[in-house]
Short mmCIF file of C-alpha atoms and ligand atoms in Angstrom, two decimals:
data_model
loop_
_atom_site.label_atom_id
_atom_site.label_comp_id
_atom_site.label_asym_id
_atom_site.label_seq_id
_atom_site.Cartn_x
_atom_site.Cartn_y
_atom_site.Cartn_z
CA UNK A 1 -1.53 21.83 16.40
CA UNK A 2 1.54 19.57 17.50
CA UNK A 3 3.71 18.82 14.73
CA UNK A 4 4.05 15.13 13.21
CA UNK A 5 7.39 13.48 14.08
CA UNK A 6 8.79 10.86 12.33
CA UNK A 7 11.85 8.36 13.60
CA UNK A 8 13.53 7.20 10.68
CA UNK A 9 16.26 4.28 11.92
CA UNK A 10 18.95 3.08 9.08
CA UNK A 11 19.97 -0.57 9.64
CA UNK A 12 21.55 -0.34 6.18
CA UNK A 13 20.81 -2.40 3.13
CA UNK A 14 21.02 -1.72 -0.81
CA UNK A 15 19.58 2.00 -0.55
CA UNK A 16 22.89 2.67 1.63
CA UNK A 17 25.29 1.05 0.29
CA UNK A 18 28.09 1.88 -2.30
CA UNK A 19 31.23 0.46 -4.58
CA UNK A 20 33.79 -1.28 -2.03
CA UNK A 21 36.43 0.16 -4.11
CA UNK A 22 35.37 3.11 -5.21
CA UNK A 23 34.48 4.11 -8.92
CA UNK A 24 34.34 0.24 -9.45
CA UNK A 25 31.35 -0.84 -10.15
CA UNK A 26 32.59 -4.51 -10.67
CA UNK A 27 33.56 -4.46 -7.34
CA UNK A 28 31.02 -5.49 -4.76
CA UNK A 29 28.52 -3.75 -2.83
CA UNK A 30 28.92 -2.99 0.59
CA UNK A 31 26.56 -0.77 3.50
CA UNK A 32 27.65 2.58 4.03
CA UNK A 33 27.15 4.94 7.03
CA UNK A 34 24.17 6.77 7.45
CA UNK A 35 26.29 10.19 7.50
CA UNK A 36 27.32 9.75 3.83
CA UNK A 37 24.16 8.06 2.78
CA UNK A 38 22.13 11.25 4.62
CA UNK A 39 23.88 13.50 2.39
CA UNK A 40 22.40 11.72 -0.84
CA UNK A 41 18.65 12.57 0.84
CA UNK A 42 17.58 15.62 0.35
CA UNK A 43 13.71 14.91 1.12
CA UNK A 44 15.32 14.74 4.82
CA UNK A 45 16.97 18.23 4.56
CA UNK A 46 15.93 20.85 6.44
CA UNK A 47 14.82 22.70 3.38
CA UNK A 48 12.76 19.58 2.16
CA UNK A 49 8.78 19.89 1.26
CA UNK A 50 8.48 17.38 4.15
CA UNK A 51 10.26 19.68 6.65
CA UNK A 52 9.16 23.24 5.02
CA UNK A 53 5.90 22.68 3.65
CA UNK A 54 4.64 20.20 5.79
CA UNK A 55 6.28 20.87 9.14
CA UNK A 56 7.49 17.44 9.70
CA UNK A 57 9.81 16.90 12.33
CA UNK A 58 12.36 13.92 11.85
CA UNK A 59 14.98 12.34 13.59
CA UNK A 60 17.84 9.75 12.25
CA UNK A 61 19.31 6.72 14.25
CA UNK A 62 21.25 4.55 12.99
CA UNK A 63 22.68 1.12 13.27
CA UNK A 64 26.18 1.44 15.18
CA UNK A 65 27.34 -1.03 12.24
CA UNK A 66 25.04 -0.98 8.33
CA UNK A 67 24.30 -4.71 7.52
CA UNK A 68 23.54 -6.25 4.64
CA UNK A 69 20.32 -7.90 5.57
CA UNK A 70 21.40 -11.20 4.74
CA UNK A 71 23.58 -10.92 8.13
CA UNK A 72 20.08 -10.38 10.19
CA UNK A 73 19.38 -12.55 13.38
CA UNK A 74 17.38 -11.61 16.58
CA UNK A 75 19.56 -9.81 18.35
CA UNK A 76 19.16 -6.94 15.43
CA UNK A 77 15.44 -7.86 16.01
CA UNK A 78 15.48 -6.60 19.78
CA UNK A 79 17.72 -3.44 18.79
CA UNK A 80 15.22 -2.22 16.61
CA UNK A 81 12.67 -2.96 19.29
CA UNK A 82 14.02 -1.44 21.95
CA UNK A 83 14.85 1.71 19.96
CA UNK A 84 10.64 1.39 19.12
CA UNK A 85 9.97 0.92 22.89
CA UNK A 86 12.08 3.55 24.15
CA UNK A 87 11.03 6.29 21.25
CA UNK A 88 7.37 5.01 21.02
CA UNK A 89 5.66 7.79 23.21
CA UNK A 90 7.87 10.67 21.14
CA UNK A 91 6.57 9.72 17.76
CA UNK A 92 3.76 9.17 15.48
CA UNK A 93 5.19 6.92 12.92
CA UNK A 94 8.16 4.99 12.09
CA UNK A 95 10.71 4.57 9.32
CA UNK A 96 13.04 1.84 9.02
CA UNK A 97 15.21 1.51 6.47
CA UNK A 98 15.99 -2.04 5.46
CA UNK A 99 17.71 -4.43 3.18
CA UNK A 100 15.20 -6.31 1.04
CA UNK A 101 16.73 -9.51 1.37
CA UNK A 102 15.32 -10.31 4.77
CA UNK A 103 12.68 -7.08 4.94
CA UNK A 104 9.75 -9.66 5.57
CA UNK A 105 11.39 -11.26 7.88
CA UNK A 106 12.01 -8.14 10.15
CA UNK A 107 8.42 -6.86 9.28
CA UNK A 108 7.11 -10.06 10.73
CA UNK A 109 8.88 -10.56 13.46
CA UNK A 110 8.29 -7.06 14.58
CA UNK A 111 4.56 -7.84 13.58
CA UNK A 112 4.34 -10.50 16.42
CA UNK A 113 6.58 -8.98 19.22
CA UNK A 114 4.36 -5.60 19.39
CA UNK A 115 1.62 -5.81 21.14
CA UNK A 116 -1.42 -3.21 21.23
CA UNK A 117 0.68 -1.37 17.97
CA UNK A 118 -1.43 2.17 17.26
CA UNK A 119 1.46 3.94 15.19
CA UNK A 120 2.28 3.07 11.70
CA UNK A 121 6.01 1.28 11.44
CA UNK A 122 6.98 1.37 7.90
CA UNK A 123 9.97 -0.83 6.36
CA UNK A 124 11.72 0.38 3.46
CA UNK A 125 14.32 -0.21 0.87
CA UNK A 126 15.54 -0.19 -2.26
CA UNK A 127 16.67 -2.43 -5.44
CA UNK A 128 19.49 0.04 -6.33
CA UNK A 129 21.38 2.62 -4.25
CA UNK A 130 20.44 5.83 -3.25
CA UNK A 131 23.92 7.08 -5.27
CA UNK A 132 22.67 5.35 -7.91
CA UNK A 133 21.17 7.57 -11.33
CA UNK A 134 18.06 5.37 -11.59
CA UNK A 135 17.24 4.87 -7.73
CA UNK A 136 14.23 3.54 -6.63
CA UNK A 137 15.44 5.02 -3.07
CA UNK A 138 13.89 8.72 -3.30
CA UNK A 139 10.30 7.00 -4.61
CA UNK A 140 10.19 4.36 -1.31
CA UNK A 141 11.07 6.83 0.98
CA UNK A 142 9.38 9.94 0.39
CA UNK A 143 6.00 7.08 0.03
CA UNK A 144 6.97 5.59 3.59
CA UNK A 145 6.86 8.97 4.88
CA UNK A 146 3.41 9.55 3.24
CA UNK A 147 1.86 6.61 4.95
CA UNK A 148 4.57 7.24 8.23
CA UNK A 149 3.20 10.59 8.89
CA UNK A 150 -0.74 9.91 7.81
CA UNK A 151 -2.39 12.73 9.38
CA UNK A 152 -0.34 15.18 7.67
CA UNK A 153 -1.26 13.51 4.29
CA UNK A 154 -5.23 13.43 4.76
CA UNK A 155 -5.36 9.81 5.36
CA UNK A 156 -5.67 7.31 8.19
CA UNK A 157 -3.49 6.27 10.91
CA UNK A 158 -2.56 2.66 10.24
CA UNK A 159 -1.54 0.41 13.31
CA UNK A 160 0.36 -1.94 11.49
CA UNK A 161 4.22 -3.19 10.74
CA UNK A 162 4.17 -2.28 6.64
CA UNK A 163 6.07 -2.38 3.89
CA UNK A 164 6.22 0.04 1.68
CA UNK A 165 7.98 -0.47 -1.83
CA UNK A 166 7.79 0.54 -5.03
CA UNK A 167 4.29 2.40 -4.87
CA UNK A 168 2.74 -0.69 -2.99
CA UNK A 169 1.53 -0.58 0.82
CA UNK A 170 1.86 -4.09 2.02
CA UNK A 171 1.12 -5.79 5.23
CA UNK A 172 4.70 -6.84 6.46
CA UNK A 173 3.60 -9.55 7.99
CA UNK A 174 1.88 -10.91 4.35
CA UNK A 175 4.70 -10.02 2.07
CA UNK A 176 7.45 -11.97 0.41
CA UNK A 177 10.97 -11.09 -1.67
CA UNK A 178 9.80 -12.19 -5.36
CA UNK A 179 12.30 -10.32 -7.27
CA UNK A 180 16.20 -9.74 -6.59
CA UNK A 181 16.25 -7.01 -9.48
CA UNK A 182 12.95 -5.92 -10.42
CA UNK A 183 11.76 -2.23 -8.66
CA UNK A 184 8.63 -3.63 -7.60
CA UNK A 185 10.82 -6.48 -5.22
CA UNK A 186 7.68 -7.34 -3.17
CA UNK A 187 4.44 -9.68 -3.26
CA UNK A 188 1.68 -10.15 -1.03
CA UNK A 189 0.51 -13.59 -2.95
CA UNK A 190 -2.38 -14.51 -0.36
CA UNK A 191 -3.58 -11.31 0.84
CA UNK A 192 -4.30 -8.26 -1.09
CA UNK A 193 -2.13 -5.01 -0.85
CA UNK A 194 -3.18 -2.49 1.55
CA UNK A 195 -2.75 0.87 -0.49
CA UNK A 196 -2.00 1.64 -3.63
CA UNK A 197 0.63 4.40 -3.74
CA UNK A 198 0.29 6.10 -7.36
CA UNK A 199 -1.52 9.22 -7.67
CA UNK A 200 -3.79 9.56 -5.77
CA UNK A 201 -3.01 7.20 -2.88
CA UNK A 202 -5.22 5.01 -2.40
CA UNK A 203 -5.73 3.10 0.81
CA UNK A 204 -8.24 0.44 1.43
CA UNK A 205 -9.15 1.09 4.84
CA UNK A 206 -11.45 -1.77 4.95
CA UNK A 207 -8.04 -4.27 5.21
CA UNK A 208 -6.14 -2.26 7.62
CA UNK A 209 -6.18 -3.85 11.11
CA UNK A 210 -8.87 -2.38 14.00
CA UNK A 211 -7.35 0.27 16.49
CA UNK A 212 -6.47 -2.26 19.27
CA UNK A 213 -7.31 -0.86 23.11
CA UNK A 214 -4.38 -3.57 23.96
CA UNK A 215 -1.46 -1.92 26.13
CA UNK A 216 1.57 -1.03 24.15
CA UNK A 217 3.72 -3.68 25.03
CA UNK A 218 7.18 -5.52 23.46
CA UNK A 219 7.49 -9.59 23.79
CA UNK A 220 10.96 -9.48 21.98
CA UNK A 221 12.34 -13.14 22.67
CA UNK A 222 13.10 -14.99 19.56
CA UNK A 223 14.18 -18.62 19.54
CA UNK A 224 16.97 -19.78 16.67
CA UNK A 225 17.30 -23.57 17.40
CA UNK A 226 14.58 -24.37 14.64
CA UNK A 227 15.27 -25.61 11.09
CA UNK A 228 13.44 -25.50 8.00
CA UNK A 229 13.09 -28.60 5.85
CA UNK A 230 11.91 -28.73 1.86
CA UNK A 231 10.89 -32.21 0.93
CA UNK A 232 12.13 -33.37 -1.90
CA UNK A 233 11.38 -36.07 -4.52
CA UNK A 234 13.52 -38.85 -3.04
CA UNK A 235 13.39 -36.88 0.35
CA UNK A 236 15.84 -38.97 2.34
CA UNK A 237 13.97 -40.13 5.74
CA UNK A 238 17.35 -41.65 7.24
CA UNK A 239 18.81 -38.14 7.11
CA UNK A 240 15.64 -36.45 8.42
CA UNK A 241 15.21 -39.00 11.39
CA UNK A 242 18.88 -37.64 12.58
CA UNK A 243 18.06 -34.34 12.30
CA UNK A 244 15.15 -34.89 14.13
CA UNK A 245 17.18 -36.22 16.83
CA UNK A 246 19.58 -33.04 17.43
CA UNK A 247 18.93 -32.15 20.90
CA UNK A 248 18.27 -28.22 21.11
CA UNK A 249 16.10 -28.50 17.94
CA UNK A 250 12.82 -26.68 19.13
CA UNK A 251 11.25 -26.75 16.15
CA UNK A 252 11.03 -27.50 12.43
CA UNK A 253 9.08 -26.10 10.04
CA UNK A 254 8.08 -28.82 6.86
CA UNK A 255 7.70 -27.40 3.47
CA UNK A 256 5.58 -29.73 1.95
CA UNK A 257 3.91 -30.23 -1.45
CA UNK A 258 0.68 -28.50 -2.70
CA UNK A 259 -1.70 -28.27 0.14
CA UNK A 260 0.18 -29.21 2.78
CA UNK A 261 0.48 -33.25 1.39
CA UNK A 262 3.85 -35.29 2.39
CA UNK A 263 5.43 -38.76 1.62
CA UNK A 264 3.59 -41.72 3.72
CA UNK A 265 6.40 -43.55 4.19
CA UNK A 266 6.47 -44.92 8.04
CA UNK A 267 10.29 -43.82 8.77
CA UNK A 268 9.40 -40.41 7.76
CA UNK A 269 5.88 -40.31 9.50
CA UNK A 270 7.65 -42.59 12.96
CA UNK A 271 10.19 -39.39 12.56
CA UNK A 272 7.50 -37.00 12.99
CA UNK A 273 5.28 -38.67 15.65
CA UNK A 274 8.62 -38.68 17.67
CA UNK A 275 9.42 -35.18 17.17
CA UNK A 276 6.16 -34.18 18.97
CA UNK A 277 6.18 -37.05 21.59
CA UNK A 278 9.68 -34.87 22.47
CA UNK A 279 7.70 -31.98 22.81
CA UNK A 280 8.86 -29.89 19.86
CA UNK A 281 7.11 -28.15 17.55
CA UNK A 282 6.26 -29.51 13.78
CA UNK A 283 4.97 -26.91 11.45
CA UNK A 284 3.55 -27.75 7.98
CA UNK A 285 3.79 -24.72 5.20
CA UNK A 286 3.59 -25.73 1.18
CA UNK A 287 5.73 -24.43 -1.43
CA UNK A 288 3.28 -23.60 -3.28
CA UNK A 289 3.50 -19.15 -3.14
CA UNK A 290 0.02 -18.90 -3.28
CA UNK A 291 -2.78 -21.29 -1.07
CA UNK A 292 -3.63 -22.44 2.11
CA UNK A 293 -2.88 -25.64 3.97
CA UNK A 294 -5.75 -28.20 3.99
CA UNK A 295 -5.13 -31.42 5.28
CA UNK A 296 -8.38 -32.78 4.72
CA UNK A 297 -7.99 -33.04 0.81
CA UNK A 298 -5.57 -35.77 0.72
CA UNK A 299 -4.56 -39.24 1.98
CA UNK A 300 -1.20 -37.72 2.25
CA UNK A 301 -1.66 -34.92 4.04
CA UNK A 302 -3.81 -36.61 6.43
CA UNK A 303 -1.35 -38.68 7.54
CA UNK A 304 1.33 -36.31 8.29
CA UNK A 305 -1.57 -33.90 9.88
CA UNK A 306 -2.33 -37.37 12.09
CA UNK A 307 1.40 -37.40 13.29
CA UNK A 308 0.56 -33.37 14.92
CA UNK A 309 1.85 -31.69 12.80
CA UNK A 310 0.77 -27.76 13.11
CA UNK A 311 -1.12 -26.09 9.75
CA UNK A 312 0.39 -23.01 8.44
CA UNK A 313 -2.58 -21.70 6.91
CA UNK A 314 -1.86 -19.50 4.13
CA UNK A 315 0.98 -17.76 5.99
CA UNK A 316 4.21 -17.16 4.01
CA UNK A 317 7.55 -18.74 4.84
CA UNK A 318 8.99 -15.45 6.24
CA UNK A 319 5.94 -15.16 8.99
CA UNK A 320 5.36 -18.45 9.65
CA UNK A 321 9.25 -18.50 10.75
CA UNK A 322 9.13 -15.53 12.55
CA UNK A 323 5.80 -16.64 14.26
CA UNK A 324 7.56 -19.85 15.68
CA UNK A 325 11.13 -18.28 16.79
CA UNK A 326 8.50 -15.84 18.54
CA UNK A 327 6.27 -18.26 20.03
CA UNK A 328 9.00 -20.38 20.58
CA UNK A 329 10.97 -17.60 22.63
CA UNK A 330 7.66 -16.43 24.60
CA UNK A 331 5.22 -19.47 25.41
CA UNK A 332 5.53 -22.73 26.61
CA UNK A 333 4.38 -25.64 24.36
CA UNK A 334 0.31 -25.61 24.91
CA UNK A 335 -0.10 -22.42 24.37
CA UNK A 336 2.28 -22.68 21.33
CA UNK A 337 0.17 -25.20 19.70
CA UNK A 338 -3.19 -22.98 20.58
CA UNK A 339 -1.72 -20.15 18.98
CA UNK A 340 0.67 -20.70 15.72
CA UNK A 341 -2.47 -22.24 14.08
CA UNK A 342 -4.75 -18.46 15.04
CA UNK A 343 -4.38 -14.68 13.10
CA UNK A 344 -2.22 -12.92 15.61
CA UNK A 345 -1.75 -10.03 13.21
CA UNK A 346 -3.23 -10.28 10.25
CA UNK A 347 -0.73 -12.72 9.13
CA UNK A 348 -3.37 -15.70 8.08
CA UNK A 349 -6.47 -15.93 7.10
N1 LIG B 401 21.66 -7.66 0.12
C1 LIG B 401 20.87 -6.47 0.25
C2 LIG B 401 20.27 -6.48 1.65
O1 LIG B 401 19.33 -7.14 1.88
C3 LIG B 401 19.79 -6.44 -0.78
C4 LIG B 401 18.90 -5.22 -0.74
O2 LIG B 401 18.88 -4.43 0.19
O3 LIG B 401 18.16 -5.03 -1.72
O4 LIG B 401 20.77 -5.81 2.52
#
């Protein structure tokens, strides 16, 4: 039997990262290399139960530069997808290591720009360093590599873009940064997890997505010029009509109250019927974490849904983002409108 082999590519984030000065822990935290943070591994090492025992082959790439995944944009997107593209036939699963701070982001856009996935691409991270006497590093990995290299494990192949993080399998495309310290860093609020990763693992194949008979394929245009508006209280409509003048705007995406309801005021709603008339894209996502847009409930979100404004669904902020710089960077505006509002990849429902 061929042996599993695992790419495992370090873009950097808290697991790698150490004291700018060091021995100074009051000094801040910055991304190391992936040669020192390697060292600090040793489920990687050649003498590892993953390599030993199991007969797992990996191999390491690595960011030229570690980021902090705050400093993210899509030009990290399309490294990471080329490095998928051009390593996709070589491997059966993928590991990338990831700052929280953006994770869902990544896992989302990746999400949309794969098409016909079949190999499980697992994001991880961690809350504290891998240098650190209380990681949560060792646990995300050596799970990522559990659901990474399935087969191996006794358990299903899953075609998706995951996250995996402290002991829960997650759609990417569903989850969302809900704590800054706490281990478990990661929600899914409208969509259960996937797995379950204490002892035993437990999967529920029943949510993973079908084995698609779609070519492999990578759409990896993003566009940036979009901006994301809350509404406020006392939302200022003056200041939104100027926005919504700025030329190269493409799109905006309208976090609005409860589910999906907006202030009727006729500068505001003028604003928005103008933004479409220009041919740019409105999207309407609620604060609310947990819920799903429905127009229909309210005077007030009538109105704005009368101005063209496109439903979110229940997607989360991080996807339906990631979903418009995509679409946005791909398709012209018809086929835009046809399909932000449809479940690409599992990413509404
Ligand atoms: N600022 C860090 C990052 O996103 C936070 C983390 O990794 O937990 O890269």
């Amino acid at each position: 039997m061929s042996k599993t082999k695992l790419l495992i590519l370090y873009t950097g984030g808290t697991l790698g990262m150490g004291y700018k000065t060091k021995g100074d822990e009051t000094s801040p935290l910055v991304p190391l290399d992936w040669s020192t943070v390697y060292k600090s591994i040793s489920i990687f090492s050649p003498q590892s139960y993953f390599t030993k025992e199991k007969g797992i082959i990996f191999k390491f790439l690595k960011f030229k530069t570690a980021i902090d995944s705050s400093e993210i944009n899509p030009s990290h997107w399309k490294k990471i997808l080329e490095i998928i593209n051009k390593n996709y036939a070589n491997f059966d699963g993928f590991i990338i290591i990831h700052g929280t701070d953006t994770m869902a982001y990544t896992a989302s856009a990746l999400s949309f720009a794969i098409q016909g996935l079949k190999k499980p691409i697992v994001l991880t991270g961690s809350q504290l360093p891998v240098f650190h006497s209380r990681t949560d590093a060792i646990n995300n990995l050596s799970n990522a590599v559990h659901i990474a290299a399935a087969k191996v494990f006794g358990h299903k192949t899953i075609p998706e873009v995951l996250i995996c993080f402290n002991d829960k399998l997650m759609r990417g495309n569903r989850a969302t940064k809900s704590s800054s310290r706490d281990f478990s860093g990661f929600e899914t609020p409208s969509f259960p997890i996937l797995g379950d990763l204490n002892e035993p693992i437990k999967i529920s194949n029943e949510l993973v997505l079908k084995f698609t008979d779609k070519e492999f394929k990578i759409l990896p245009e993003f566009e940036s010029n979009i901006i994301i508006i809350t509404l406020f209280p006392g939302f200022n409509h003056e200041l939104f009509k100027t926005i919504a003048q700025i030329k190269n705007l493409k799109g905006v995406i309208l976090r609005t109250f409860g589910s999906g309801n907006a202030p009727t005021d006729i500068k505001f709603l003028n604003s928005l019927k103008q933004l479409k008339q220009k041919g740019k894209i409105v999207v309407n996502i609620s604060q609310c974490i947990e819920g799903n847009i429905d127009t229909t409930k309210y005077k007030t979100g009538k109105l704005i849904n009368d101005c063209g404004v496109l439903s979110s669904g229940n997607m989360t902020l991080e996807t339906a983002t990631a979903k418009l710089m995509w679409l946005l960077g791909n398709y012209n505006n018809n086929k835009i409108q046809e399909l932000f509002v449809q479940n690409l990849k599992g990413e509404m429902n």
